[in-house]
CSV table of C-alpha atoms and ligand atoms in Angstrom, one decimal:
chain,number,residue,atom,x,y,z
A,15,MET,CA,0.0,0.0,0.0
A,16,ALA,CA,1.4,3.4,-1.0
A,17,GLU,CA,2.0,5.6,2.0
A,18,ILE,CA,0.1,8.8,2.0
A,19,GLU,CA,2.4,11.7,1.4
A,20,LYS,CA,3.1,13.7,4.6
A,21,LYS,CA,1.6,17.2,4.5
A,22,PRO,CA,1.8,18.8,7.9
A,23,VAL,CA,-1.0,21.4,8.4
A,24,LYS,CA,0.3,24.8,9.4
A,25,ILE,CA,-1.2,26.7,12.3
A,26,THR,CA,-1.7,30.4,12.5
A,27,GLU,CA,-2.3,31.4,16.1
A,28,THR,CA,-4.9,34.2,16.6
A,29,ILE,CA,-5.0,34.7,20.4
A,30,LEU,CA,-3.2,38.1,20.1
A,31,ARG,CA,-5.7,39.5,17.6
A,32,ASP,CA,-8.9,37.8,16.5
A,33,ALA,CA,-9.6,35.7,19.6
A,34,HIS,CA,-9.7,38.6,22.0
A,35,GLN,CA,-11.3,40.8,19.4
A,36,SER,CA,-14.1,38.3,19.1
A,37,LEU,CA,-14.5,37.4,22.8
A,38,ILE,CA,-13.5,40.5,24.9
A,39,ALA,CA,-14.0,43.4,22.5
A,40,THR,CA,-10.2,43.6,21.7
A,41,ARG,CA,-9.3,44.6,25.2
A,42,MET,CA,-6.2,42.5,25.9
A,43,THR,CA,-3.4,44.9,26.7
A,44,THR,CA,0.2,44.8,25.4
A,45,GLU,CA,1.3,44.3,29.0
A,46,GLN,CA,-0.9,41.2,29.3
A,47,MET,CA,0.6,39.8,26.1
A,48,LEU,CA,4.3,40.4,26.3
A,49,PRO,CA,5.2,38.0,29.1
A,50,ILE,CA,4.2,35.0,27.0
A,51,VAL,CA,5.7,36.1,23.7
A,52,ASP,CA,8.9,34.3,24.3
A,53,LYS,CA,7.2,30.9,24.9
A,54,MET,CA,4.9,31.4,21.9
A,55,ASP,CA,7.9,32.1,19.8
A,56,LYS,CA,9.1,28.5,20.5
A,57,VAL,CA,6.0,26.8,19.3
A,58,GLY,CA,6.7,26.7,15.6
A,59,TYR,CA,3.5,28.4,14.5
A,60,HIS,CA,3.3,29.2,10.8
A,61,ALA,CA,2.4,32.7,12.0
A,62,VAL,CA,1.0,34.7,14.9
A,63,GLU,CA,-1.8,37.0,13.9
A,64,CYS,CA,-1.3,39.9,16.3
A,65,TRP,CA,-2.1,43.2,14.7
A,66,GLY,CA,-4.6,45.0,12.6
A,67,GLY,CA,-8.3,44.4,12.5
A,68,ALA,CA,-9.8,46.2,15.5
A,69,THR,CA,-6.7,46.1,17.6
A,70,PHE,CA,-5.5,49.4,16.3
A,71,ASP,CA,-8.7,51.3,17.1
A,72,ALA,CA,-9.1,49.6,20.5
A,73,SER,CA,-5.5,50.2,21.6
A,74,LEU,CA,-5.9,53.9,21.1
A,75,ARG,CA,-9.5,54.3,22.1
A,76,PHE,CA,-9.8,52.1,25.2
A,77,LEU,CA,-6.3,51.2,26.3
A,78,HIS,CA,-4.4,54.5,25.6
A,79,GLU,CA,-1.7,52.5,23.9
A,80,ASP,CA,0.2,53.3,20.7
A,81,PRO,CA,-0.5,50.4,18.3
A,82,TRP,CA,2.8,51.0,16.5
A,83,ASP,CA,4.6,50.6,19.8
A,84,ARG,CA,2.8,47.3,20.4
A,85,LEU,CA,3.9,46.0,17.0
A,86,ARG,CA,7.5,46.9,17.6
A,87,LYS,CA,7.5,45.1,21.0
A,88,PHE,CA,6.0,42.0,19.2
A,89,ARG,CA,8.7,42.2,16.6
A,90,ASP,CA,11.4,42.4,19.3
A,91,GLY,CA,9.9,39.4,21.1
A,92,PHE,CA,9.0,37.1,18.2
A,93,LYS,CA,12.4,36.3,16.8
A,94,ASN,CA,11.5,33.2,14.9
A,95,THR,CA,7.8,33.6,14.2
A,96,LYS,CA,6.1,35.4,11.3
A,97,LEU,CA,3.8,38.2,12.4
A,98,GLN,CA,0.5,38.6,10.6
A,99,MET,CA,-1.9,41.5,10.4
A,100,LEU,CA,-5.4,41.9,9.1
A,101,PHE,CA,-5.9,44.7,6.7
A,102,ARG,CA,-9.2,46.0,5.3
A,103,GLY,CA,-8.2,46.7,1.8
A,104,GLN,CA,-8.8,50.3,0.8
A,105,ASN,CA,-10.4,50.9,4.2
A,106,ILE,CA,-7.0,50.0,5.9
A,107,LEU,CA,-7.9,49.6,9.5
A,108,GLY,CA,-10.6,52.2,9.4
A,109,TYR,CA,-14.2,52.4,8.4
A,110,ARG,CA,-14.1,54.3,5.1
A,111,PRO,CA,-12.1,54.1,1.9
A,112,TYR,CA,-8.8,56.0,1.8
A,113,ALA,CA,-6.8,57.5,-1.0
A,114,ASP,CA,-4.1,55.3,-2.5
A,115,ASP,CA,-1.2,57.3,-0.9
A,116,VAL,CA,-2.5,56.5,2.6
A,117,VAL,CA,-2.9,52.8,1.8
A,118,GLU,CA,0.6,52.6,0.4
A,119,TYR,CA,2.2,54.4,3.3
A,120,PHE,CA,0.3,52.3,5.8
A,121,VAL,CA,1.5,49.0,4.1
A,122,GLN,CA,5.1,50.4,4.0
A,123,LYS,CA,5.1,51.3,7.7
A,124,SER,CA,3.5,48.0,8.8
A,125,ALA,CA,6.2,46.1,7.0
A,126,ALA,CA,8.9,48.4,8.3
A,127,ASN,CA,7.7,47.9,11.9
A,128,GLY,CA,7.7,44.2,11.7
A,129,ILE,CA,4.7,42.7,9.8
A,130,ASP,CA,5.6,39.7,7.6
A,131,ILE,CA,2.2,38.7,6.3
A,132,ILE,CA,-0.5,41.1,5.4
A,133,ARG,CA,-4.0,39.5,5.1
A,134,ILE,CA,-6.0,41.9,2.9
A,135,PHE,CA,-9.7,41.7,2.4
A,136,ASP,CA,-12.6,43.8,1.1
A,137,CYS,CA,-16.0,43.7,2.7
A,138,MET,CA,-17.6,43.6,-0.7
A,139,ASN,CA,-15.1,41.2,-2.3
A,140,ASP,CA,-14.6,43.9,-4.8
A,141,ILE,CA,-11.0,43.2,-5.9
A,142,ARG,CA,-10.5,46.7,-7.2
A,143,ASN,CA,-10.4,47.6,-3.5
A,144,LEU,CA,-7.5,45.2,-2.9
A,145,GLN,CA,-5.1,46.0,-5.7
A,146,THR,CA,-3.4,49.0,-4.2
A,147,ALA,CA,-2.6,47.2,-0.9
A,148,VAL,CA,-1.5,44.0,-2.7
A,149,THR,CA,0.8,45.9,-5.0
A,150,ALA,CA,2.2,47.8,-2.0
A,151,ALA,CA,2.8,44.6,0.0
A,152,ASN,CA,4.6,43.1,-3.1
A,153,LYS,CA,6.8,46.2,-3.2
A,154,GLU,CA,7.7,45.9,0.5
A,155,LYS,CA,8.5,42.2,0.0
A,156,ALA,CA,5.8,41.3,2.5
A,157,HIS,CA,3.6,38.3,2.0
A,158,ALA,CA,0.4,39.5,0.4
A,159,GLN,CA,-2.5,37.2,1.4
A,160,VAL,CA,-5.9,38.0,0.0
A,161,ALA,CA,-8.9,36.9,2.0
A,162,MET,CA,-12.2,36.2,0.4
A,163,SER,CA,-14.9,37.2,2.7
A,164,TYR,CA,-17.0,34.0,2.9
A,165,THR,CA,-20.8,34.4,2.9
A,166,LEU,CA,-23.9,32.7,1.8
A,167,GLY,CA,-26.5,33.9,-0.7
A,168,ASP,CA,-27.7,33.4,-4.3
A,169,ALA,CA,-24.7,35.0,-5.8
A,170,TYR,CA,-22.2,33.0,-3.9
A,171,THR,CA,-21.8,29.8,-5.9
A,172,LEU,CA,-18.7,27.6,-6.2
A,173,GLU,CA,-18.1,29.3,-9.6
A,174,TYR,CA,-18.2,32.7,-7.9
A,175,TRP,CA,-15.4,31.6,-5.4
A,176,MET,CA,-13.3,29.9,-8.1
A,177,ASP,CA,-13.5,32.9,-10.3
A,178,LEU,CA,-12.6,35.2,-7.4
A,179,ALA,CA,-9.7,33.0,-6.4
A,180,LYS,CA,-8.3,33.0,-9.9
A,181,ARG,CA,-8.5,36.8,-10.1
A,182,ILE,CA,-6.8,37.0,-6.7
A,183,GLU,CA,-3.9,34.8,-7.9
A,184,ASP,CA,-3.6,36.8,-11.0
A,185,MET,CA,-3.4,40.1,-9.1
A,186,GLY,CA,-0.2,39.1,-7.4
A,187,ALA,CA,-1.4,37.6,-4.1
A,188,ASN,CA,1.0,35.0,-2.5
A,189,SER,CA,-1.8,33.0,-0.8
A,190,ILE,CA,-5.6,33.0,-0.4
A,191,CYS,CA,-7.6,32.9,2.8
A,192,VAL,CA,-11.2,31.7,3.1
A,193,LYS,CA,-12.3,34.2,5.7
A,194,ASP,CA,-15.5,32.8,7.4
A,195,MET,CA,-16.2,35.5,9.9
A,196,ALA,CA,-19.5,34.1,11.0
A,197,GLY,CA,-18.9,30.3,11.0
A,198,LEU,CA,-21.2,29.8,8.1
A,199,LEU,CA,-19.0,27.3,6.3
A,200,VAL,CA,-20.2,23.8,7.3
A,201,PRO,CA,-17.9,20.7,7.0
A,202,TYR,CA,-19.1,19.1,3.7
A,203,GLN,CA,-19.4,22.5,2.0
A,204,ALA,CA,-15.8,23.0,3.1
A,205,THR,CA,-14.7,19.9,1.2
A,206,GLU,CA,-16.4,21.1,-1.9
A,207,LEU,CA,-15.1,24.7,-1.6
A,208,VAL,CA,-11.5,23.7,-0.8
A,209,THR,CA,-11.4,21.1,-3.6
A,210,ALA,CA,-12.7,23.6,-6.1
A,211,LEU,CA,-10.2,26.3,-4.9
A,212,LYS,CA,-7.3,23.8,-5.1
A,213,GLU,CA,-8.3,23.1,-8.7
A,214,ALA,CA,-8.6,26.8,-9.5
A,215,VAL,CA,-5.3,28.1,-8.1
A,216,SER,CA,-1.9,26.9,-7.2
A,217,ILE,CA,-1.1,29.3,-4.3
A,218,PRO,CA,-1.6,28.1,-0.7
A,219,ILE,CA,-5.1,28.1,0.9
A,220,GLU,CA,-5.6,29.1,4.5
A,221,MET,CA,-8.9,28.6,6.4
A,222,HIS,CA,-10.2,31.1,8.9
A,223,THR,CA,-13.4,30.4,10.7
A,224,HIS,CA,-15.2,31.2,13.9
A,225,TYR,CA,-16.7,28.6,16.2
A,226,THR,CA,-19.9,30.5,16.6
A,227,SER,CA,-22.2,27.9,15.0
A,228,GLY,CA,-20.3,25.0,16.6
A,229,VAL,CA,-18.9,23.4,13.4
A,230,GLY,CA,-15.5,25.1,13.2
A,231,GLY,CA,-13.4,22.1,14.2
A,232,MET,CA,-15.1,19.8,11.8
A,233,THR,CA,-14.9,22.4,9.0
A,234,TYR,CA,-11.1,22.5,9.5
A,235,LEU,CA,-10.8,18.7,9.5
A,236,LYS,CA,-12.7,18.5,6.2
A,237,SER,CA,-10.8,21.5,4.8
A,238,VAL,CA,-7.4,19.9,5.6
A,239,GLU,CA,-8.4,16.6,4.1
A,240,ALA,CA,-9.4,18.5,1.0
A,241,GLY,CA,-6.0,20.1,0.8
A,242,ALA,CA,-6.1,23.3,2.8
A,243,ASP,CA,-2.6,24.3,3.8
A,244,ILE,CA,-3.0,26.5,6.9
A,245,ILE,CA,-5.7,26.8,9.6
A,246,ASP,CA,-6.3,29.7,12.0
A,247,THR,CA,-6.8,28.6,15.7
A,248,ALA,CA,-6.8,30.2,19.1
A,249,MET,CA,-5.3,28.9,22.4
A,250,SER,CA,-8.0,27.2,24.3
A,251,PRO,CA,-8.7,29.9,27.0
A,252,PHE,CA,-9.7,32.3,24.2
A,253,ALA,CA,-11.1,29.7,21.8
A,254,MET,CA,-14.5,28.6,20.6
A,255,GLY,CA,-17.7,30.6,21.0
A,256,THR,CA,-17.3,33.6,18.7
A,257,SER,CA,-13.6,32.9,18.4
A,258,GLN,CA,-11.6,30.3,16.5
A,259,PRO,CA,-11.4,26.5,17.2
A,260,ALA,CA,-8.9,25.7,19.9
A,261,THR,CA,-5.2,25.3,18.8
A,262,GLU,CA,-4.6,22.3,21.1
A,263,VAL,CA,-7.7,20.5,19.9
A,264,MET,CA,-6.7,20.8,16.2
A,265,VAL,CA,-3.1,19.8,17.0
A,266,GLU,CA,-4.3,16.7,18.7
A,267,THR,CA,-6.8,15.9,15.9
A,268,PHE,CA,-4.0,15.6,13.3
A,269,LYS,CA,-1.5,13.9,15.5
A,270,GLY,CA,-0.1,10.7,13.9
A,271,THR,CA,-1.7,11.5,10.6
A,272,PRO,CA,-0.1,12.8,7.4
A,273,TYR,CA,-1.3,16.2,8.5
A,274,ASP,CA,0.5,16.1,11.9
A,275,THR,CA,1.4,19.6,12.9
A,276,GLY,CA,4.4,18.5,15.0
A,277,LEU,CA,3.6,21.1,17.7
A,278,ASP,CA,4.4,20.3,21.3
A,279,GLN,CA,1.3,19.9,23.5
A,280,ASN,CA,3.2,20.4,26.7
A,281,LEU,CA,4.4,23.8,25.5
A,282,LEU,CA,0.9,24.7,24.3
A,283,ALA,CA,-0.4,23.7,27.8
A,284,GLU,CA,2.0,26.1,29.4
A,285,ILE,CA,0.8,28.9,27.2
A,286,ALA,CA,-2.8,28.0,28.0
A,287,ASP,CA,-1.9,28.2,31.7
A,288,TYR,CA,-0.8,31.7,31.1
A,289,PHE,CA,-3.9,32.9,29.4
A,290,ARG,CA,-6.5,31.1,31.6
A,291,PRO,CA,-6.4,33.7,34.5
A,292,ILE,CA,-6.8,36.5,32.0
A,293,ARG,CA,-9.9,34.8,30.7
A,294,ASP,CA,-11.2,34.3,34.2
A,295,GLU,CA,-10.6,37.9,35.1
A,296,ALA,CA,-12.5,38.9,31.9
A,297,LEU,CA,-15.4,36.7,32.9
A,298,GLU,CA,-15.5,38.2,36.4
A,299,SER,CA,-15.4,41.8,35.2
A,300,GLY,CA,-18.2,41.1,32.6
A,301,LEU,CA,-15.9,41.8,29.7
A,302,LEU,CA,-16.3,38.3,28.5
A,303,ASN,CA,-20.0,37.8,28.0
A,304,PRO,CA,-21.1,34.2,28.4
A,305,LYS,CA,-23.6,34.8,25.6
A,306,ASN,CA,-20.7,34.8,23.1
A,307,MET,CA,-19.2,31.6,24.4
A,308,GLY,CA,-21.6,28.8,23.7
A,309,VAL,CA,-22.8,27.5,20.4
A,310,ASN,CA,-25.2,30.0,18.7
A,311,ILE,CA,-26.9,28.1,16.0
A,312,LYS,CA,-28.9,31.1,15.1
A,313,THR,CA,-25.7,32.5,13.5
A,314,LEU,CA,-26.5,30.2,10.6
A,315,LEU,CA,-29.9,32.0,10.2
A,316,TYR,CA,-28.7,35.5,10.8
A,317,GLN,CA,-25.2,35.1,9.4
A,318,VAL,CA,-23.7,37.5,11.9
A,319,PRO,CA,-20.0,37.3,12.5
A,320,GLY,CA,-18.6,37.0,16.1
A,321,GLY,CA,-17.2,40.5,16.4
A,322,MET,CA,-20.5,41.9,15.2
A,323,LEU,CA,-22.5,39.9,17.8
A,324,SER,CA,-20.5,41.3,20.7
A,325,ASN,CA,-20.7,44.8,19.2
A,326,LEU,CA,-24.5,44.6,18.8
A,327,THR,CA,-24.8,43.5,22.4
A,328,ASN,CA,-22.8,46.5,23.6
A,329,GLN,CA,-24.6,48.9,21.3
A,330,LEU,CA,-28.0,47.9,22.6
A,331,LYS,CA,-26.8,47.9,26.2
A,332,GLU,CA,-25.7,51.5,25.8
A,333,GLN,CA,-29.2,52.4,24.5
A,334,GLY,CA,-30.8,50.5,27.3
A,335,ALA,CA,-32.5,48.3,24.6
A,336,GLU,CA,-31.0,44.9,25.3
A,337,ASP,CA,-34.4,43.4,25.0
A,338,LYS,CA,-34.3,44.2,21.3
A,339,PHE,CA,-31.3,41.9,20.6
A,340,TYR,CA,-33.2,39.2,18.7
A,341,GLU,CA,-35.3,41.7,16.8
A,342,VAL,CA,-32.2,43.4,15.6
A,343,LEU,CA,-30.6,40.1,14.7
A,344,GLU,CA,-33.7,39.4,12.5
A,345,GLU,CA,-33.4,42.8,10.9
A,346,VAL,CA,-29.8,42.2,9.9
A,347,PRO,CA,-30.4,39.9,6.9
A,348,ARG,CA,-33.1,42.2,5.6
A,349,VAL,CA,-30.8,45.2,5.6
A,350,ARG,CA,-28.1,43.1,4.1
A,351,LYS,CA,-30.3,42.2,1.2
A,352,ASP,CA,-31.3,45.8,0.6
A,353,LEU,CA,-27.6,46.7,0.4
A,354,GLY,CA,-26.8,44.2,-2.3
A,355,GLU,CA,-26.2,41.2,0.0
A,356,PRO,CA,-22.6,41.9,0.9
A,357,PRO,CA,-20.6,39.7,3.2
A,358,LEU,CA,-20.8,40.9,6.8
A,359,VAL,CA,-17.4,41.9,7.9
A,360,THR,CA,-15.9,45.2,9.0
A,361,PRO,CA,-17.0,47.7,7.9
A,362,SER,CA,-20.1,46.3,6.1
A,363,SER,CA,-21.0,44.5,9.3
A,364,GLN,CA,-21.0,47.7,11.3
A,365,ILE,CA,-22.9,49.5,8.5
A,366,VAL,CA,-25.6,46.8,8.3
A,367,GLY,CA,-25.6,46.3,12.1
A,368,THR,CA,-26.0,50.0,12.9
A,369,GLN,CA,-28.7,50.5,10.3
A,370,ALA,CA,-30.5,47.4,11.6
A,371,VAL,CA,-30.4,48.9,15.1
A,372,PHE,CA,-31.8,52.2,13.7
A,373,ASN,CA,-34.5,50.5,11.8
A,374,VAL,CA,-35.7,48.6,14.9
A,375,LEU,CA,-35.3,51.5,17.4
A,376,MET,CA,-36.9,54.1,15.1
A,377,GLY,CA,-39.9,51.8,14.5
A,378,GLU,CA,-39.7,52.5,10.7
A,379,ARG,CA,-37.2,51.1,8.2
A,380,TYR,CA,-34.8,53.7,6.9
A,381,LYS,CA,-36.6,56.6,8.6
A,382,MET,CA,-33.0,57.4,9.5
A,383,ALA,CA,-30.2,56.2,7.4
A,384,THR,CA,-26.5,56.5,8.5
A,385,LYS,CA,-24.0,58.3,6.3
A,386,GLU,CA,-22.4,54.9,5.7
A,387,THR,CA,-25.6,53.4,4.5
A,388,LYS,CA,-25.9,56.3,2.0
A,389,ASP,CA,-22.4,55.7,0.9
A,390,VAL,CA,-22.9,52.0,0.3
A,391,LEU,CA,-26.0,52.8,-1.8
A,392,SER,CA,-24.0,55.4,-3.7
A,393,GLY,CA,-21.4,52.8,-4.7
A,394,LYS,CA,-18.7,54.4,-2.6
A,395,TYR,CA,-17.7,51.1,-1.0
A,396,GLY,CA,-17.5,49.3,-4.4
A,397,ALA,CA,-19.6,46.9,-6.3
A,398,THR,CA,-21.8,44.3,-4.5
A,399,ALA,CA,-22.5,40.8,-5.8
A,400,LYS,CA,-26.2,41.6,-6.1
A,401,PRO,CA,-28.0,44.8,-7.0
A,402,PHE,CA,-29.3,47.2,-4.3
A,403,ASN,CA,-33.0,47.3,-3.4
A,404,PRO,CA,-34.1,50.1,-5.7
A,405,GLU,CA,-36.9,51.3,-3.4
A,406,VAL,CA,-34.5,51.6,-0.4
A,407,GLN,CA,-31.9,53.2,-2.6
A,408,LYS,CA,-34.4,55.8,-3.7
A,409,LYS,CA,-35.6,56.5,-0.1
A,410,VAL,CA,-32.1,56.8,1.2
A,411,ILE,CA,-30.2,58.7,-1.4
A,412,GLY,CA,-33.0,60.3,-3.5
A,413,GLU,CA,-34.2,59.6,-7.0
A,414,ASN,CA,-31.5,61.4,-9.1
A,415,ALA,CA,-28.5,60.8,-6.9
A,416,GLU,CA,-25.3,59.9,-8.6
A,417,VAL,CA,-24.1,56.4,-8.2
A,418,ILE,CA,-20.4,55.5,-8.6
A,419,THR,CA,-19.4,52.6,-10.9
A,420,CYS,CA,-15.6,53.1,-11.1
A,421,ARG,CA,-13.1,51.9,-8.5
A,422,PRO,CA,-14.1,54.2,-5.6
A,423,ALA,CA,-10.6,55.2,-4.7
A,424,ASP,CA,-10.1,56.6,-8.2
A,425,LEU,CA,-12.3,59.5,-7.0
A,426,ILE,CA,-10.3,60.1,-3.8
A,427,PRO,CA,-7.4,62.5,-4.3
A,428,ASN,CA,-4.2,61.8,-2.4
A,429,GLU,CA,-4.7,63.0,1.2
A,430,LEU,CA,-1.5,62.3,3.1
A,431,ASP,CA,-0.1,65.8,2.9
A,432,THR,CA,-3.4,67.4,4.0
A,433,LEU,CA,-3.6,64.9,6.9
A,434,ARG,CA,0.0,65.6,7.9
A,435,LYS,CA,-0.7,69.4,8.1
A,436,GLU,CA,-3.9,68.8,10.2
A,437,CYS,CA,-2.0,66.8,12.9
A,438,GLU,CA,1.4,68.5,12.6
A,439,GLN,CA,1.5,69.7,16.2
A,440,TRP,CA,1.2,66.1,17.5
A,441,ILE,CA,3.6,64.3,15.3
A,442,GLN,CA,6.4,62.5,17.3
A,443,GLN,CA,7.0,59.6,14.9
A,444,ASP,CA,6.4,59.1,11.1
A,445,GLU,CA,3.5,56.7,11.9
A,446,ASP,CA,1.5,59.3,13.8
A,447,VAL,CA,0.0,60.7,10.6
A,448,LEU,CA,-1.4,57.2,9.8
A,449,THR,CA,-2.9,56.9,13.2
A,450,TYR,CA,-4.5,60.3,12.7
A,451,ALA,CA,-5.7,59.4,9.2
A,452,LEU,CA,-7.6,56.4,10.5
A,453,PHE,CA,-9.2,57.9,13.6
A,454,PRO,CA,-8.8,61.7,13.7
A,455,GLN,CA,-10.7,62.2,16.9
A,456,VAL,CA,-9.5,59.2,18.8
A,457,ALA,CA,-5.9,59.8,17.7
A,458,THR,CA,-6.0,63.4,18.8
A,459,ASP,CA,-7.3,62.4,22.2
A,460,TYR,CA,-4.6,59.8,22.4
A,461,PHE,CA,-1.9,62.3,21.4
A,462,LYS,CA,-3.1,64.7,24.1
A,463,TYR,CA,-3.0,61.9,26.6
A,464,ARG,CA,0.5,60.9,25.5
A,465,GLN,CA,1.7,64.5,25.8
A,466,ALA,CA,0.2,64.8,29.3
A,467,GLN,CA,1.9,61.6,30.4
A,468,GLN,CA,5.2,62.9,29.1
A,469,THR,CA,4.8,66.2,30.9
A,470,LYS,CA,4.0,64.2,34.1
A,471,VAL,CA,7.1,62.1,33.6
A,472,ASP,CA,9.2,65.2,33.0
A,473,ALA,CA,7.9,66.8,36.1
A,474,LYS,CA,8.6,63.7,38.1
A,475,VAL,CA,12.2,63.6,36.8
A,476,ALA,CA,12.5,67.3,37.7
A,477,ASP,CA,11.2,66.6,41.2
A,478,THR,CA,13.7,63.9,41.7
A,479,GLU,CA,16.5,66.0,40.5
A,480,ASP,CA,15.5,68.8,42.8
A,481,GLY,CA,15.5,66.3,45.7
A,482,ALA,CA,18.9,64.9,44.8
A,483,TYR,CA,20.5,68.2,44.2
A,484,PRO,CA,18.9,70.7,46.4
A,485,VAL,CA,19.1,74.2,45.0
B,17,CO,CO1,-12.0,36.4,12.2
């Protein structure tokens, strides 16, 4: 009997990015992460996803941390492991499309500060929104991975995914990720999808799912059997629920098979021991909502990704309307359909989610439309797989409003110089202009905080000096 060729599956660890973004609203601090970096660096992960996505915004807004500083600390600590970030195509790490010069500069600085793999996606799967970032990553000699935002719907056939994958390979991507934000990809569908993708392209295929609907581990098993090269997992204390399947579980699953990862369970157990108290603390403080931890089979009905579920819970809590949770969840697919049935992933998930909240709380659909809803219906986020609901489009942007059909960024003039002037007084490092570009208000607040801290430290030093050398 011919022996099956060995093909170890590679593991990308997500605990420093997606796992805590999905379970505890991205609140893990750099200080909580750094002590374990050295051990994590010894595991032999394919990569550690540790930056981008919502971490940038959350560091600044809630933790008063400079995200660039966090990245540099990771780079110092991870000497043998590739660092991966999540990048929202033309939206970078923000919530609107940016001019090409900002996208290019952000990619350049991410690579310069230590990122090896840039996972780039577009919430509409409009590849025109990916080209600038992919070309920039190629130029920086970073690994450009393009993620297809996985979703369900009439438009999303196997042919759709194969065609998209081919175009991604042709545009210069080094690998493809199937990004299943909501855990919608079920095991036997995964077999079909991965088999088809393997036929369509020759670059590596990475699978990214969330455990939300409870099938994640099985989906990975079938994906790997069908030829997937890499899977994204999270260390068990921050695994499952709206996060990824557990690293240790997947490692054990493939042990002794041709797909054996070769990772050391004892070392993984030590890493899990480190993160468990952080999880317990988050549970105690209420940061980790038990609602996001179990299996939520309704995700298959509402197709809502993990991060979006916890955001909706928070949004409704703030409005004192927690009782409307399921009503809003039911409104989500309706709004999605009106907006051309895009995948639900940042920023489309926020746009659809917020509009769904408005529709429910106002008691009338589209009585109030957000600016972002207007922009989507004006084509500013790119082309959707299905047409918009013409009635809704008319109600929201008016009968004779202009609708964009070109690559949206073609209409955005370069903005880096203007942005630099706007935040001139705060700039202490090159990267500050990018921070400001993404979140002008939050960045300014952070810059003020940073300055105040520095003044405090200076004053302290002066005090000490006065004490040591009395005048
Ligand atoms: Co994810």
